[in-house]
XYZ file of C-alpha atoms in Angstrom:
260
model
C 27.432 27.946 -5.649
C 25.093 26.303 -3.152
C 25.693 22.566 -2.762
C 23.572 21.996 0.316
C 21.639 23.559 3.195
C 22.621 22.714 6.756
C 19.802 21.176 8.779
C 21.293 19.513 11.869
C 24.467 18.462 13.650
C 25.309 15.231 15.439
C 25.553 16.276 19.068
C 25.188 13.504 21.690
C 26.712 15.728 24.414
C 25.397 19.153 23.443
C 28.506 20.236 21.559
C 29.444 19.676 17.935
C 31.525 16.584 17.181
C 32.201 17.725 13.632
C 29.423 15.767 11.917
C 26.606 17.657 10.200
C 23.616 16.873 8.013
C 22.400 18.843 5.010
C 19.687 18.898 2.348
C 21.151 18.577 -1.185
C 20.774 21.671 -3.350
C 18.961 19.567 -5.961
C 16.224 18.958 -3.391
C 16.019 22.576 -2.270
C 16.121 24.149 -5.749
C 12.478 23.385 -6.758
C 11.285 24.783 -3.418
C 13.258 28.007 -3.859
C 12.045 28.408 -7.441
C 8.400 28.056 -6.371
C 8.851 30.524 -3.506
C 10.341 33.103 -5.884
C 7.647 32.591 -8.513
C 4.511 32.028 -6.421
C 5.360 32.997 -2.866
C 4.333 29.532 -1.707
C 5.145 25.876 -2.345
C 2.553 23.676 -4.084
C 3.195 19.964 -4.359
C 1.686 17.517 -6.804
C -0.739 14.912 -5.450
C -1.537 11.514 -6.953
C -3.979 10.189 -4.354
C -2.643 6.693 -3.683
C -1.306 4.758 -0.717
C 1.735 2.764 -1.786
C 4.073 0.121 -0.431
C 7.280 -1.547 -1.523
C 7.463 -4.519 -3.865
C 9.235 -7.497 -2.289
C 10.612 -10.448 -4.239
C 7.647 -12.555 -3.075
C 5.110 -9.930 -4.153
C 6.866 -9.566 -7.516
C 6.602 -13.327 -8.046
C 2.884 -13.400 -7.281
C 2.259 -10.536 -9.725
C 4.421 -11.981 -12.507
C 7.059 -9.238 -12.363
C 10.599 -10.134 -13.377
C 12.068 -8.581 -10.217
C 11.198 -6.433 -7.215
C 10.754 -2.867 -8.475
C 8.262 -0.023 -8.632
C 5.617 1.095 -6.142
C 2.650 -1.142 -5.323
C -0.697 0.651 -5.009
C -2.357 -0.557 -1.797
C -5.272 1.881 -1.830
C -6.680 4.641 -4.037
C -8.151 7.804 -2.509
C -11.746 8.243 -3.633
C -12.134 11.206 -5.982
C -8.371 11.738 -6.276
C -6.299 12.013 -9.473
C -5.415 8.300 -9.484
C -9.058 7.274 -9.017
C -10.092 9.485 -11.930
C -7.387 7.847 -14.060
C -8.731 4.360 -13.154
C -5.680 3.316 -11.145
C -6.504 0.218 -9.071
C -5.153 -1.386 -5.883
C -2.676 -4.030 -6.999
C -1.241 -1.907 -9.811
C 2.539 -1.506 -9.705
C 3.776 1.911 -10.841
C 6.943 1.256 -12.860
C 7.564 4.729 -14.260
C 6.245 8.239 -13.676
C 6.520 11.130 -16.123
C 9.145 9.303 -18.176
C 11.318 8.313 -15.200
C 11.680 4.781 -13.864
C 10.521 4.096 -10.313
C 13.200 1.719 -8.987
C 11.633 1.522 -5.532
C 8.627 2.787 -3.627
C 10.474 5.556 -1.753
C 11.351 7.377 -4.988
C 7.761 7.950 -6.132
C 6.505 10.452 -3.491
C 9.254 12.947 -4.315
C 8.730 12.498 -8.062
C 5.049 13.292 -7.639
C 5.598 16.174 -5.204
C 8.085 17.879 -7.539
C 5.697 17.690 -10.515
C 3.575 20.824 -11.130
C -0.062 20.745 -10.040
C -2.541 20.150 -12.914
C 0.160 18.677 -15.147
C -0.855 15.554 -17.089
C 1.821 12.859 -17.095
C 2.214 9.307 -18.381
C 2.461 6.504 -15.851
C 3.506 2.992 -16.798
C 1.850 0.431 -14.531
C 1.980 -3.345 -14.287
C -1.486 -4.904 -14.283
C -2.697 -8.400 -15.209
C 0.817 -9.551 -16.177
C 1.443 -6.757 -18.671
C 2.522 -3.132 -18.874
C 0.065 -0.388 -19.677
C 0.419 3.392 -19.949
C -2.109 5.580 -18.151
C -2.391 9.365 -18.289
C -3.050 11.087 -14.975
C -3.546 14.767 -14.141
C -2.051 15.642 -10.773
C -3.959 17.455 -8.071
C -2.652 19.700 -5.302
C -1.393 18.166 -2.088
C -3.116 19.738 0.905
C -1.353 19.949 4.233
C -4.363 18.574 6.075
C -6.902 16.224 4.574
C -9.916 15.099 6.600
C -11.909 12.162 5.366
C -14.990 10.942 7.198
C -14.979 7.220 7.834
C -18.176 5.398 7.045
C -19.677 3.639 10.038
C -22.727 1.772 8.849
C -23.821 -1.722 9.766
C -24.960 -2.975 6.371
C -24.638 -6.710 5.955
C -23.893 -7.314 9.633
C -24.411 -10.818 10.884
C -23.988 -12.526 14.235
C -22.550 -15.755 12.823
C -19.108 -16.457 14.310
C -18.217 -19.912 12.917
C -14.440 -20.167 12.550
C -12.478 -22.055 9.892
C -8.791 -23.002 10.122
C -6.436 -22.619 7.145
C -3.761 -24.920 8.558
C -1.174 -24.381 5.828
C -1.043 -20.681 6.662
C -1.652 -20.871 10.404
C -4.826 -18.787 10.183
C -8.240 -19.104 11.776
C -10.856 -17.116 9.848
C -14.496 -16.100 10.170
C -17.022 -14.084 8.213
C -17.544 -10.460 9.272
C -20.134 -10.350 12.059
C -21.497 -7.850 14.555
C -19.756 -9.771 17.348
C -16.369 -9.636 15.612
C -16.783 -5.966 14.726
C -17.276 -5.241 18.408
C -14.505 -7.584 19.548
C -11.839 -6.181 17.211
C -13.228 -2.623 16.949
C -13.740 -2.916 13.190
C -15.405 -0.230 11.099
C -19.062 -0.848 10.382
C -18.462 -0.754 6.621
C -15.618 -3.290 6.606
C -15.871 -6.118 4.066
C -13.868 -9.312 3.808
C -12.867 -12.196 6.077
C -11.759 -11.604 9.666
C -8.585 -13.169 11.072
C -9.527 -14.390 14.548
C -6.371 -16.354 15.435
C -2.802 -16.635 14.116
C -0.613 -19.607 15.037
C 2.753 -18.660 16.523
C 5.622 -19.338 14.115
C 3.309 -19.799 11.126
C 3.918 -18.263 7.702
C 1.103 -15.788 8.415
C 2.699 -14.745 11.704
C 6.018 -14.224 9.919
C 4.301 -11.694 7.653
C 2.863 -9.712 10.539
C -0.757 -10.825 10.120
C -2.583 -10.437 13.423
C -5.998 -11.208 14.919
C -8.379 -8.441 13.935
C -6.904 -8.027 10.457
C -9.409 -8.362 7.623
C -8.540 -10.201 4.396
C -10.164 -8.151 1.633
C -8.710 -9.860 -1.450
C -6.800 -13.019 -2.319
C -4.993 -13.172 -5.667
C -6.537 -9.761 -6.460
C -10.100 -11.050 -6.146
C -12.490 -10.062 -3.358
C -13.370 -12.628 -0.700
C -16.202 -12.700 1.823
C -15.991 -16.203 3.346
C -13.211 -18.396 4.776
C -14.061 -21.037 2.146
C -13.231 -18.572 -0.623
C -9.869 -17.838 0.980
C -9.099 -21.555 1.298
C -10.089 -22.202 -2.320
C -7.872 -19.429 -3.683
C -4.932 -20.568 -1.563
C -5.398 -24.107 -2.893
C -5.571 -22.808 -6.466
C -2.318 -20.883 -6.025
C -0.648 -23.943 -4.512
C -1.863 -26.263 -7.275
C -0.686 -23.736 -9.867
C 2.864 -23.928 -8.569
C 2.883 -20.486 -6.956
C 5.387 -19.995 -4.140
C 3.194 -17.381 -2.463
C -0.363 -16.090 -2.497
C -1.036 -12.341 -2.560
C -3.495 -10.963 0.002
C -4.882 -7.462 0.450
C -5.280 -6.961 4.186
C -6.904 -4.160 6.153
C -5.432 -3.631 9.591
C -4.741 -0.844 12.054
C -2.297 0.755 9.640
C -4.735 0.722 6.715
C -4.668 -1.425 3.584
C -1.536 -3.341 2.634
C -0.570 -6.204 0.332
C 1.106 -9.255 1.840
C 2.634 -12.162 -0.063
C 2.133 -15.235 2.142
C 4.239 -18.271 1.348
C 2.173 -21.351 0.503
C 2.944 -24.189 2.897
C 3.879 -27.319 0.931
C 3.186 -29.696 3.802
């Protein structure tokens, strides 16, 4: 009976100190079965970029607690896009199994057969909904051309401060695209300055980041950002949810509303 497969030993000095690491047999079994049946391993592919759900993000989305996997971006033409999955959706269950945290979902998807149609329960607009999705095949290397056009470029660089958050913002302009090396197709509001020690700084927001959405609605001017922050504050929200594009791609950030 196989209970695990050795993968490494702990060896700070070059010799074994009696501590080893292994892959559980439950993880290896699907791989072995596919190798026997097909001669290769094919993994299911959903076509989403996900992140964890923090307590603050859960509160902004109306979830009872932090759970599931938050969709930060959907790959164009992928299985999730075809199933109408949207950024901001929280995947609560996949193929009949709960998703307690973000890290569980990739393995669940990978171990599901290619071309299988499964039910996914997602949280959207303060309610659960079930969506059917047919998985694709995960490729080892995916190359996607990045658009680099200059549509809508402007040279206006007027900056607006959102004091409660410690942010200085400006509309997307040709000057800012050059200054922060932004893609030509980027849309949103550019963060030009972040005050040290501010709530925005605490969340890792940096100059050059682009705010794409606030409260799951697109923004294109600093005034729109300020208005949505004010609305969240007046509505008693502890935090406001922002979709931000930075060097690491798209991510959701729940920024605490400053009560001062």
